[in-house]
Short mmCIF file of C-alpha atoms in Angstrom, two decimals:
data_model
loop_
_atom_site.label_atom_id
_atom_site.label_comp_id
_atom_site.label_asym_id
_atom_site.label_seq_id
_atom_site.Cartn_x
_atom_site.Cartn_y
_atom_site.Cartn_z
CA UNK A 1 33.47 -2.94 7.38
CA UNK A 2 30.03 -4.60 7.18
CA UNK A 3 30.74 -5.43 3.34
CA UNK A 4 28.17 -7.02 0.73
CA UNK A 5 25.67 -6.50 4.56
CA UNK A 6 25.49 -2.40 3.28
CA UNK A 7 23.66 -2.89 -0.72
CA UNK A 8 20.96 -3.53 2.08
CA UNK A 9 20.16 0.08 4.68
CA UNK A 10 21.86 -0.51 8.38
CA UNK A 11 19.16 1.18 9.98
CA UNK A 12 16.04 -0.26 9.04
CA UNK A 13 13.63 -2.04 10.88
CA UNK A 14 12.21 1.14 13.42
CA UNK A 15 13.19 3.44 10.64
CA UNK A 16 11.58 3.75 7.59
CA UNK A 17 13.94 4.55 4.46
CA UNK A 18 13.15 5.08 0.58
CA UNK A 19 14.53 6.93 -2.37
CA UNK A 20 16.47 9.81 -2.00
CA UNK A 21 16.72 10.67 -5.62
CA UNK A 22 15.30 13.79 -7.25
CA UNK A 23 13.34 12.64 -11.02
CA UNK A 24 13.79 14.89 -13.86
CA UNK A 25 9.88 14.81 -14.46
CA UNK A 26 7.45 14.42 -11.39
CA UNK A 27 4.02 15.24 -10.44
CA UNK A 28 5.43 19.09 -9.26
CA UNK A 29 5.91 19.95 -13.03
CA UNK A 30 2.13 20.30 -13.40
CA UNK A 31 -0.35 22.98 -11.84
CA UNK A 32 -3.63 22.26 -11.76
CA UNK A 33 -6.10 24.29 -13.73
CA UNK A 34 -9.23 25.76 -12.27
CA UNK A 35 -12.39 27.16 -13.70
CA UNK A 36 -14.89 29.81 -13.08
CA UNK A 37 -18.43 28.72 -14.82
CA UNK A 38 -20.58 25.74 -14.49
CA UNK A 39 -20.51 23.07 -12.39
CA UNK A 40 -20.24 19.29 -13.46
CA UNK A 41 -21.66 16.63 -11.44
CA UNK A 42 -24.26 18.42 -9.32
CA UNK A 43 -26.55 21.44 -10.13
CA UNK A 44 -25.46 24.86 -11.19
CA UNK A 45 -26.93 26.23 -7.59
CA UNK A 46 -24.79 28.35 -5.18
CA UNK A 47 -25.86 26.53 -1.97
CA UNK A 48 -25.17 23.16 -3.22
CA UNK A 49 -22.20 23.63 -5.17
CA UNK A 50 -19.88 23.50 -2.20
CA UNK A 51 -16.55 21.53 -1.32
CA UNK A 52 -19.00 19.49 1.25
CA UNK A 53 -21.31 17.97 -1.79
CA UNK A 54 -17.99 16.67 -3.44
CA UNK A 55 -18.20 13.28 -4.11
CA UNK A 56 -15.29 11.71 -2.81
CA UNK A 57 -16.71 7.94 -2.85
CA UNK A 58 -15.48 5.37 -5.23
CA UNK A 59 -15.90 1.61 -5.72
CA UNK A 60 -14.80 -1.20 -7.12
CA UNK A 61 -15.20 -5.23 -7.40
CA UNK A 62 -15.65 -7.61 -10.20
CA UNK A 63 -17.88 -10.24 -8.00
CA UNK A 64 -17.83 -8.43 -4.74
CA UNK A 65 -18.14 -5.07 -4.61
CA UNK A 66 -16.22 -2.79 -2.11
CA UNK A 67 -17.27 0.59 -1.13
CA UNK A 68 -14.96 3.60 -0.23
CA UNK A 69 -15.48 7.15 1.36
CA UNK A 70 -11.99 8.26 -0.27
CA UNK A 71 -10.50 7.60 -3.67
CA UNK A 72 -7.18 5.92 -1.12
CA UNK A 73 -5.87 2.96 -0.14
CA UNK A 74 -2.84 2.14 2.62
CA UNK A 75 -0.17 0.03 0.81
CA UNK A 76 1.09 -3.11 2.00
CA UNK A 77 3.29 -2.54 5.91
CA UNK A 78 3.11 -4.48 8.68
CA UNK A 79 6.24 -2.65 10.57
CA UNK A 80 6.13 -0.02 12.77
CA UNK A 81 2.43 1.09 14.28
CA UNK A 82 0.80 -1.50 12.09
CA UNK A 83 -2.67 -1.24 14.71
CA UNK A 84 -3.18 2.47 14.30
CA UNK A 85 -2.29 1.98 10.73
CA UNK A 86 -5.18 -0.39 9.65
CA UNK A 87 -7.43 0.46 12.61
CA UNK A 88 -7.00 4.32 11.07
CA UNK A 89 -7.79 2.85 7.58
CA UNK A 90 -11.06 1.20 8.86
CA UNK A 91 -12.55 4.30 10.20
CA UNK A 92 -11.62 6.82 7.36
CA UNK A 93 -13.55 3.78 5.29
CA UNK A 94 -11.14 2.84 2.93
CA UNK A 95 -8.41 -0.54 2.18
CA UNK A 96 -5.65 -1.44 3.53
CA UNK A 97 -3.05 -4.23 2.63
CA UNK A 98 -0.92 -6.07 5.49
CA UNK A 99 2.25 -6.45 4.05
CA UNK A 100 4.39 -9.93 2.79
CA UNK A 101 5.96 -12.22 5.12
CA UNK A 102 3.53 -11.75 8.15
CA UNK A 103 4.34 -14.86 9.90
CA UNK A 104 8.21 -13.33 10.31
CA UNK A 105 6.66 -11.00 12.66
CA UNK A 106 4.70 -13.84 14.78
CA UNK A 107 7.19 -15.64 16.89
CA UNK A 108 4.51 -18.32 17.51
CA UNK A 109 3.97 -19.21 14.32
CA UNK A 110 3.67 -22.91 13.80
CA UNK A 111 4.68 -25.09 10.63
CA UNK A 112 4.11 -29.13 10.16
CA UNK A 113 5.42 -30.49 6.48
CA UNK A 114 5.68 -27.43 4.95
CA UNK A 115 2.80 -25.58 5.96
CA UNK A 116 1.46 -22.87 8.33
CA UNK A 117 -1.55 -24.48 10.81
CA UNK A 118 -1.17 -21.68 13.60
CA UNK A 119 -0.72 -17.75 12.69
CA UNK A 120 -2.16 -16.28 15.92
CA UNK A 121 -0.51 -13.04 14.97
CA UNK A 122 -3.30 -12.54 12.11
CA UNK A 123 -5.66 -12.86 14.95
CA UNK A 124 -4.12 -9.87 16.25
CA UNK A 125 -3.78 -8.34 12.78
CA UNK A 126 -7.85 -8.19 12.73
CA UNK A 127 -8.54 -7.38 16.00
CA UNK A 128 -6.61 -4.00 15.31
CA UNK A 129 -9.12 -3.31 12.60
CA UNK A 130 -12.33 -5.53 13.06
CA UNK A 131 -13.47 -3.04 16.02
CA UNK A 132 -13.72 0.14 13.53
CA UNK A 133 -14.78 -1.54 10.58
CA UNK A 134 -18.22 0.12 9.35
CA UNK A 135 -18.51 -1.58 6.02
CA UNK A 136 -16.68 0.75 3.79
CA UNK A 137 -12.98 -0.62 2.14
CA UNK A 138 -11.32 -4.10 2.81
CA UNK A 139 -8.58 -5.64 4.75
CA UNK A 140 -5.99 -7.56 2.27
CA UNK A 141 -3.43 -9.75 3.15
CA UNK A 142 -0.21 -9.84 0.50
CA UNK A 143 1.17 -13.02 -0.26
CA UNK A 144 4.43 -13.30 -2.24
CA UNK A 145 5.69 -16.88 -2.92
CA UNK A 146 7.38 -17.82 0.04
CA UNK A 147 3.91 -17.10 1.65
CA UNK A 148 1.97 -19.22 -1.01
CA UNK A 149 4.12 -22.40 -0.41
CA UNK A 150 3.64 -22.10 2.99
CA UNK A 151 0.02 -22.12 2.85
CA UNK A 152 -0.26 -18.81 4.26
CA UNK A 153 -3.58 -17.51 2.18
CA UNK A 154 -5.30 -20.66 3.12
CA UNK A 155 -4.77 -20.41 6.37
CA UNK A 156 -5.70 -16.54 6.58
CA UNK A 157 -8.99 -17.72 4.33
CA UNK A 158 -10.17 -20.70 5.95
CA UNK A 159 -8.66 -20.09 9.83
CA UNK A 160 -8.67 -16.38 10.23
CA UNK A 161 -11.15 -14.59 8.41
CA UNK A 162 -10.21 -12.99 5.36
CA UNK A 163 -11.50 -12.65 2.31
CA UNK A 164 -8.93 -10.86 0.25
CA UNK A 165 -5.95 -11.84 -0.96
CA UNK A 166 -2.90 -9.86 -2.59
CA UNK A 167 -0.44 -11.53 -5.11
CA UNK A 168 2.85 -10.18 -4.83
CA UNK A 169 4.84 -8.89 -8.10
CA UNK A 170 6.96 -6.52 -7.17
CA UNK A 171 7.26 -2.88 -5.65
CA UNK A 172 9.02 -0.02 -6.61
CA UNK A 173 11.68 -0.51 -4.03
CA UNK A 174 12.95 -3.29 -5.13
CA UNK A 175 11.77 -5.72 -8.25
CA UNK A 176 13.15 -8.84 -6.09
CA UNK A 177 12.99 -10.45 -2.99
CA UNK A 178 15.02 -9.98 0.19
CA UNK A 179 18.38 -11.10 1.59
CA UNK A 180 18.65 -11.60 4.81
CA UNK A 181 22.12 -12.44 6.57
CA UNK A 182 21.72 -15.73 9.02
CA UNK A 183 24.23 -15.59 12.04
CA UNK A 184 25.18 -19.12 12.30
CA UNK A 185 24.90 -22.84 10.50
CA UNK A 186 22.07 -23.63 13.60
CA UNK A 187 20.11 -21.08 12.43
CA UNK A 188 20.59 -21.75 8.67
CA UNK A 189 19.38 -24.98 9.34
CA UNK A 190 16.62 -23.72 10.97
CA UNK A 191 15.80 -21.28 8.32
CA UNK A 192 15.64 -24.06 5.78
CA UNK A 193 13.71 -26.70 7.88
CA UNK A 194 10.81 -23.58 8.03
CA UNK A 195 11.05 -23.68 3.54
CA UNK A 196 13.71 -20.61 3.07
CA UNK A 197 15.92 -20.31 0.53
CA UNK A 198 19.24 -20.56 1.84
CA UNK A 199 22.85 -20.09 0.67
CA UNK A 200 24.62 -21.99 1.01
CA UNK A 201 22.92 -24.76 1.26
CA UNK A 202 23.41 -25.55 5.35
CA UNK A 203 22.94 -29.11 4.75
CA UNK A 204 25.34 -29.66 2.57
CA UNK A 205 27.93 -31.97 4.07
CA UNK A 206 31.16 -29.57 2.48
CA UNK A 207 29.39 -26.39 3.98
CA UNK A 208 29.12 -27.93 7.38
CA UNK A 209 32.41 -29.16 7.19
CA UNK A 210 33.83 -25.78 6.04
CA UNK A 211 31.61 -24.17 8.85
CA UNK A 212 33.54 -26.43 11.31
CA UNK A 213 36.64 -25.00 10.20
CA UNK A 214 36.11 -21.85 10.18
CA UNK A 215 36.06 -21.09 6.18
CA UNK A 216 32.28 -20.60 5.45
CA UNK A 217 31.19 -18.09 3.50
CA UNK A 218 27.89 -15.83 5.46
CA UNK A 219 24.92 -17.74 5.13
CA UNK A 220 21.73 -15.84 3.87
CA UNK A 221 17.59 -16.20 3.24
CA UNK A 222 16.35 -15.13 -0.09
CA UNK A 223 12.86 -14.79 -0.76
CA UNK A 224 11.51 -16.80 -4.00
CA UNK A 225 10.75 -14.58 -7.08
CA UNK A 226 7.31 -14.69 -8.60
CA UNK A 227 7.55 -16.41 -11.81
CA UNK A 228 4.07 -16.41 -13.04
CA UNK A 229 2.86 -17.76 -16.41
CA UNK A 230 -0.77 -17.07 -17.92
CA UNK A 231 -1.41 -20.37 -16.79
CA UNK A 232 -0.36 -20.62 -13.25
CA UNK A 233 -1.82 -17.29 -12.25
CA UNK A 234 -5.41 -18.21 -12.94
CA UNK A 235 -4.82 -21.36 -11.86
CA UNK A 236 -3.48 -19.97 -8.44
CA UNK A 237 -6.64 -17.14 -8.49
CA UNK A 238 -8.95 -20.17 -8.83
CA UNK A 239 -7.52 -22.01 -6.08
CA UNK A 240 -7.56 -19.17 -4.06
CA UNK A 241 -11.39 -18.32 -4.38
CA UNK A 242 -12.04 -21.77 -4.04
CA UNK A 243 -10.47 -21.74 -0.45
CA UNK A 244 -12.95 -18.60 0.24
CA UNK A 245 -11.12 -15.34 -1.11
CA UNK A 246 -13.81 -12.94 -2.40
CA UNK A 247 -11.64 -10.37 -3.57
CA UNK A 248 -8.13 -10.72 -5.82
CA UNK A 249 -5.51 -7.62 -6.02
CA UNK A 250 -2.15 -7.93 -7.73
CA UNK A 251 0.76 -5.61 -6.70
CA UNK A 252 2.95 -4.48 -9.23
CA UNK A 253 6.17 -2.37 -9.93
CA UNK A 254 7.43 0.06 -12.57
CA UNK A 255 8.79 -2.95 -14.22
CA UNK A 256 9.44 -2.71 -18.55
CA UNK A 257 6.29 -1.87 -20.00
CA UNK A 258 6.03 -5.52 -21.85
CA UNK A 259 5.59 -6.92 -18.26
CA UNK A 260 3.36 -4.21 -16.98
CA UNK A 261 0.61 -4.65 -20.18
CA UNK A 262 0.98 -8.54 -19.28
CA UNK A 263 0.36 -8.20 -15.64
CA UNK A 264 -3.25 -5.88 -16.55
CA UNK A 265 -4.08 -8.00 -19.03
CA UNK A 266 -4.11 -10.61 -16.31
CA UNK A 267 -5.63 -9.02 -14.37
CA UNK A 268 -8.41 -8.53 -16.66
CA UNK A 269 -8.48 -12.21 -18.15
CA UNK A 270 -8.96 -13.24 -14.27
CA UNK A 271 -11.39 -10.72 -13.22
CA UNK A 272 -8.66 -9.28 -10.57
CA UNK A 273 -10.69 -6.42 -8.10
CA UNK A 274 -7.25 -4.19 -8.18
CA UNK A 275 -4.02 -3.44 -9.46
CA UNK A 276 -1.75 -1.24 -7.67
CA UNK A 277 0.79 -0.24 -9.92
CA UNK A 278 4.06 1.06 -7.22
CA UNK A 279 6.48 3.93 -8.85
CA UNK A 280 9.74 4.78 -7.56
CA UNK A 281 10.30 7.04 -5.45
CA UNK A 282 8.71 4.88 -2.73
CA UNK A 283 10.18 2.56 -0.26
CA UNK A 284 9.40 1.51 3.86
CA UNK A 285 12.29 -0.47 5.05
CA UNK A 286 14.46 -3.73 3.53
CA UNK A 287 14.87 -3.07 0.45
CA UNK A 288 18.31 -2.15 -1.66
CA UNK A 289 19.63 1.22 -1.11
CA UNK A 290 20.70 1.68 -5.09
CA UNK A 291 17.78 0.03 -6.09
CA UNK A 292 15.16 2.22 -4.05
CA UNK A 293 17.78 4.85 -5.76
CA UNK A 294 18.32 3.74 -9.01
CA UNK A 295 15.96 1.20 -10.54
CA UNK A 296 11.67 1.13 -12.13
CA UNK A 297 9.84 4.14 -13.64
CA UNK A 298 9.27 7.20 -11.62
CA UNK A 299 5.36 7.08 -10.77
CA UNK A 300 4.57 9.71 -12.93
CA UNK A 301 5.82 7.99 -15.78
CA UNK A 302 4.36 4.87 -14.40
CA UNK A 303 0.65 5.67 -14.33
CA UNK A 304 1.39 7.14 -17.91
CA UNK A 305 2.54 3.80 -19.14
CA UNK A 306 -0.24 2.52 -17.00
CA UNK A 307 -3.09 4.91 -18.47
CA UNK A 308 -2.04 4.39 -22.22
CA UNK A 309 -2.03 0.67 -21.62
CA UNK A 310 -5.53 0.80 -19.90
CA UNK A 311 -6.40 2.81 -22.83
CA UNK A 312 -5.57 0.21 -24.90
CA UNK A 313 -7.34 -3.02 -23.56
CA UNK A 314 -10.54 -0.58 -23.52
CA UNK A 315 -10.28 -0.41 -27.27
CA UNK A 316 -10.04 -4.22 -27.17
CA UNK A 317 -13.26 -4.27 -25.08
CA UNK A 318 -11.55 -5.69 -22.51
CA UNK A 319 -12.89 -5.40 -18.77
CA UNK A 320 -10.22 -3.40 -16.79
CA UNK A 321 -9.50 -3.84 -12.94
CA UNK A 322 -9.42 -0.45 -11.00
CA UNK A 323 -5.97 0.75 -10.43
CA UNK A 324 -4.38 2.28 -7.95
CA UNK A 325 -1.26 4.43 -8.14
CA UNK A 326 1.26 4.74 -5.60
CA UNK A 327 5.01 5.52 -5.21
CA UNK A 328 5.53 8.76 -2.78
CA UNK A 329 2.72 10.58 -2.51
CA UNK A 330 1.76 12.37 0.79
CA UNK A 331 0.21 15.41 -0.47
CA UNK A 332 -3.48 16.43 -1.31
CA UNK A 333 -2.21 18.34 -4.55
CA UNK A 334 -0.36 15.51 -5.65
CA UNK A 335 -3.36 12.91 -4.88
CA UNK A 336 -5.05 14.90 -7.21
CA UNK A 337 -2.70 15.43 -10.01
CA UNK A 338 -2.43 11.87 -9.96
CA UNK A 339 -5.96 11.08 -10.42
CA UNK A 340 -6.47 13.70 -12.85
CA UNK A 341 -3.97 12.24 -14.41
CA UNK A 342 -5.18 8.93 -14.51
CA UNK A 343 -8.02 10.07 -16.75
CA UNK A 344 -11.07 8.13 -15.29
CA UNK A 345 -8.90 5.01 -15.06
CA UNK A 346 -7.31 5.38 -11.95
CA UNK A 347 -9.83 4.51 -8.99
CA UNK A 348 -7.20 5.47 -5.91
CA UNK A 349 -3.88 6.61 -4.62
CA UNK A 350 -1.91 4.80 -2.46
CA UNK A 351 -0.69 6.55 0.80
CA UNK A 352 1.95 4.63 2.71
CA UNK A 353 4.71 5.89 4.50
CA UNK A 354 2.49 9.39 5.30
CA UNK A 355 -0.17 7.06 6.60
CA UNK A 356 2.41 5.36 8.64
CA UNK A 357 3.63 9.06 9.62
CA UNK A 358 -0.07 10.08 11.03
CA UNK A 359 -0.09 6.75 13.31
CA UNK A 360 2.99 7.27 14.81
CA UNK A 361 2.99 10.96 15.55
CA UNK A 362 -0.62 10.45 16.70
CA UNK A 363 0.39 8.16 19.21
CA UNK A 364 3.60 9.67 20.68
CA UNK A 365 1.55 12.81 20.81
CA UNK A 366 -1.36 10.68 23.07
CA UNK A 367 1.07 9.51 24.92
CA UNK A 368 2.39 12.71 25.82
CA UNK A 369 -1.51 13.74 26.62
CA UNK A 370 -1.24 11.15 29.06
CA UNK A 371 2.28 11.89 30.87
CA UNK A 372 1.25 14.74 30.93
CA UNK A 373 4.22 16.51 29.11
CA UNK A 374 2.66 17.63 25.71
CA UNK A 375 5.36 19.62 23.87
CA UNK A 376 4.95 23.71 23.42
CA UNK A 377 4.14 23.41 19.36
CA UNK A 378 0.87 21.27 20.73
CA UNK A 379 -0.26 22.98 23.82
CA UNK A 380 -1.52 26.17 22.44
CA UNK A 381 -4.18 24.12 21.28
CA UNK A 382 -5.04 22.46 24.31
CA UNK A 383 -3.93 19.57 26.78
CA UNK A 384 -6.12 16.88 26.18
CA UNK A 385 -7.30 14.79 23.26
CA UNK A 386 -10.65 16.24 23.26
CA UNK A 387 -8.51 19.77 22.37
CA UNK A 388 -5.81 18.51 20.30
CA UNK A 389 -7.15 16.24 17.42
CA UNK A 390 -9.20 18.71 15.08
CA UNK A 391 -11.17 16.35 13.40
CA UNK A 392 -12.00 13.98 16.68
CA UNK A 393 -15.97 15.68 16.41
CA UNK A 394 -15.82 14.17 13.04
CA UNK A 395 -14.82 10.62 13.77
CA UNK A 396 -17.57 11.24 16.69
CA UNK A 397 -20.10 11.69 14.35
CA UNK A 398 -19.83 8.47 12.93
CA UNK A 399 -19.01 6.24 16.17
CA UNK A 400 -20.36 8.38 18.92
CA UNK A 401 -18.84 9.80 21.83
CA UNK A 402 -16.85 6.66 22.35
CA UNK A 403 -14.21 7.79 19.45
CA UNK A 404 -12.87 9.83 22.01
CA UNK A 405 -11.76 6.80 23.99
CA UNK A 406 -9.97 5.52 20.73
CA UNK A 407 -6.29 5.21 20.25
CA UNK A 408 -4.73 8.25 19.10
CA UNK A 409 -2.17 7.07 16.56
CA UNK A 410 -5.44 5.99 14.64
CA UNK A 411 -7.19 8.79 15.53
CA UNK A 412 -4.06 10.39 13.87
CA UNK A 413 -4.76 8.47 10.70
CA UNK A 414 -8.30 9.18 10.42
CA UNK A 415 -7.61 13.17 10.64
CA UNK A 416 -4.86 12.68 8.10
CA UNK A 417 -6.51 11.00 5.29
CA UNK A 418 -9.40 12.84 5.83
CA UNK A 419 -7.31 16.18 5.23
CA UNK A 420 -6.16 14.29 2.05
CA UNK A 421 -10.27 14.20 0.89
CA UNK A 422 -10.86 17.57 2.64
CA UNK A 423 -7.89 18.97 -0.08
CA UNK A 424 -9.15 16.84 -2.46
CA UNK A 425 -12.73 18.22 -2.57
CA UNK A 426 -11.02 21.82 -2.76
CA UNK A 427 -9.02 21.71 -6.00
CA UNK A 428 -11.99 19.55 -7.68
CA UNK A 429 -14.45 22.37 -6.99
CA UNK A 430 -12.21 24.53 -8.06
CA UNK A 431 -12.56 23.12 -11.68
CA UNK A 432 -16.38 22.78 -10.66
CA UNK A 433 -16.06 18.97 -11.13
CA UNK A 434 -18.23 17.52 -7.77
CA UNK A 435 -17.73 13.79 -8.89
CA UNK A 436 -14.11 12.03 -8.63
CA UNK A 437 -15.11 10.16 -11.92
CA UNK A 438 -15.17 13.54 -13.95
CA UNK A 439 -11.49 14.20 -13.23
CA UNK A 440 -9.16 14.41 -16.39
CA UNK A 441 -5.72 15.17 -18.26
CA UNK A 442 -7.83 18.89 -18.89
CA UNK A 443 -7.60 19.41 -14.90
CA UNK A 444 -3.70 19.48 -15.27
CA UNK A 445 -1.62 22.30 -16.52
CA UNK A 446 1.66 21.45 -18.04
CA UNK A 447 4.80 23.52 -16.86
CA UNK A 448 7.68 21.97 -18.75
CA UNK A 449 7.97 20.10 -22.54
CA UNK A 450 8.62 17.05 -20.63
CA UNK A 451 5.40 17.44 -18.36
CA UNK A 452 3.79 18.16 -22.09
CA UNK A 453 4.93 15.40 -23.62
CA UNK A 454 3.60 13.46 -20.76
CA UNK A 455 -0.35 14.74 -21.87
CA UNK A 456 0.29 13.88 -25.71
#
């Protein structure tokens, strides 16, 4: 019925939807070793040796450096309960990326010849985070190319605030941009004045006439590919920190490995803060249902490709940018496989969708504290915030009694990825590593000759 309309899910937009598909080789076909002398990173002393002297800090920064309490970092989104998403980011202390094509979500959004001069919704955007910000991780804005014609990172720069900027490749649910159908020739007119892509061309004289009678084809936005040369990227990265941006991150997809050993090297020729590399198996929203299915490398495979290429440019004596890993992770076990499988080179996992999980449950769950019609599952714990959220006497600790006044779908976030470090800290003492930087391949235990090819 709804025709070429159903490559694309029907139900996105308050749902989020990603890869169904079960890999022949994922992070499950490794245990993780443990160990029962010594202790590496901190003395061999009972009383200190303890999961609450792990060292789950980590940095990074080629010309400013950025500080995090936890080796994680909240993908690019800006759907769903965006506030307690970034707001729950700011007081766990780590990044957190606000996702492409912003100004789609801010009705009052102005453009004159081409470019953005009013974005109030960024305003917004901050003010979710801004408030719980205690100098620890970074607030990132993702630009893809729609957003860079548009002016969008100058505006966010110079107008707004930020200092970081994300350049768009690709993610692992989907390696190109979006198409979106447009009801009517009005608004594919519209769409075009505002510098979409649109098809067919609404201005055309033979497509309006068509439209007039009643034999157009659908009209449709599609979002510019990236087509970056060596050239043009450093040229854009200069422009960029001209116009303020202290920080650069690129996000990339599971794309062929000839691409993926271009994009680092990049990266490194540019002095780029961060790559996150994005493995399928992820996925929020618009993207193609067969190609959240069906296309990129798994992220296991990924980070391998990822690792051996990082590998590579060290032999070269090239300067690497830290990388970060992502692509379905939601676990503490498999946060640590992955950087234990990263061998030193991966800085941080990405946690999206879970993160996005926490805010939302969090907040339907404070709203219930506040109807007064909490559910039976959450009221043997208690009735009121105070009772409910665990790790609230944490977050107190480092803001003071008023974190109990905060909003509870961040509050939700906070106790989440702080379970993620919490589980973290436990399997790394259990190899008696207390530093994040001492994790390797060794702290991984192959299960199947495809998991042990993986470690060759």
């Amino acid at each position: 019925m709804l025709g070429a309309q159903t490559v694309y899910p029907i139900t996105t937009g308050e749902n989020q939807i990603a890869s169904e598909k079960n890999y022949p080789v994922d992070y499950s076909h490794f245990n993780i070793n443990g160990r029962v002398f010594g202790a590496q990173g901190i003395a061999e002393d009972m009383e200190q040796a303890t999961v609450f002297n792990m060292d789950l800090s980590t940095s990074y920064g080629t010309r400013n450096r950025i500080d995090m309490d936890l080796p994680l970092i909240l993908p690019a989104l800006i759907k769903l309960n965006w506030k307690d998403y970034f707001a729950g980011a700011a007081m766990a202390g780590v990044s957190c990326v606000i996702g492409e094509h912003a100004r789609n979500n801010d009705p009052e959004h102005v453009i004159k010849n081409g470019h953005v001069v009013d974005f109030p919704f960024l305003a917004s955007i901050r003010k979710s985070y801004e408030p719980y910000y205690r100098g620890k991780g970074q607030m990132i804005l993702q630009c893809n190319p729609d957003d860079d014609l548009l002016g969008v990172p100058q505006i966010a720069l110079q107008k707004y605030g930020f200092d970081a900027i994300e350049i768009k490749f690709g993610q692992s649910a989907k390696g190109v941009q979006p198409v979106i159908k447009v009801k009517d020739l009005e608004t594919a007119l519209e769409k075009k004045a505002l510098g979409n892509l649109v098809h067919p061309d609404p201005e055309d004289p033979a497509v309006q006439k068509a439209y007039e009678n009643g034999v157009c084809p659908n009209f449709y936005t599609y979002g510019r590919l990236p087509l970056w040369t060596e050239e043009k990227i450093s040229e854009h990265i200069e422009l960029l920190r001209s116009m303020g941006a202290k920080n650069i991150y690129f996000k990339m997809a599971g794309y062929d490995p000839v691409d993926l050993e271009r994009v680092l090297r990049m990266a490194s020729a540019n002095g780029v803060d961060m790559v996150t590399f994005d493995g399928a198996g992820g996925g929020s929203g618009c993207s193609p249902s067969k190609m959240m299915n069906e296309w990129s490398y798994p992220t296991i495979m990924l980070e391998n490709h990822v690792v051996r290429l990082a590998k590579k440019l060290r032999r070269e004596n090239l300067p690497l940018p830290a990388i970060t890993i992502t692509g379905g992770f939601a676990s503490e076990d498999q946060v640590f496989k992955a950087l234990a499988f990263g061998d030193g080179l991966v800085k941080s996992v990405g946690l999206c969708r879970a993160s996005m999980a926490a805010a939302m449950t969090g907040n339907r769950i404070g709203n219930e504290i506040k109807n007064g019609t909490v559910r039976p599952l959450f009221q043997k714990y208690g009735s009121t915030v105070e009772e409910i959220f665990g790790d609230l006497p944490d977050l107190c600790a480092i803001y003071g009694t008023e974190a109990r006044s905060y909003p509870t779908g961040a509050i939700g976030v906070f106790s989440y990825l702080r379970k993620i470090g919490f589980g973290i800290a436990h399997f790394s003492a259990l190899n008696r590593k207390f530093n994040l930087s001492l994790l390797d391949r060794n702290d991984l235990i192959p299960l199947t000759s495809d998991a042990q090819n993986l470690l060759k």
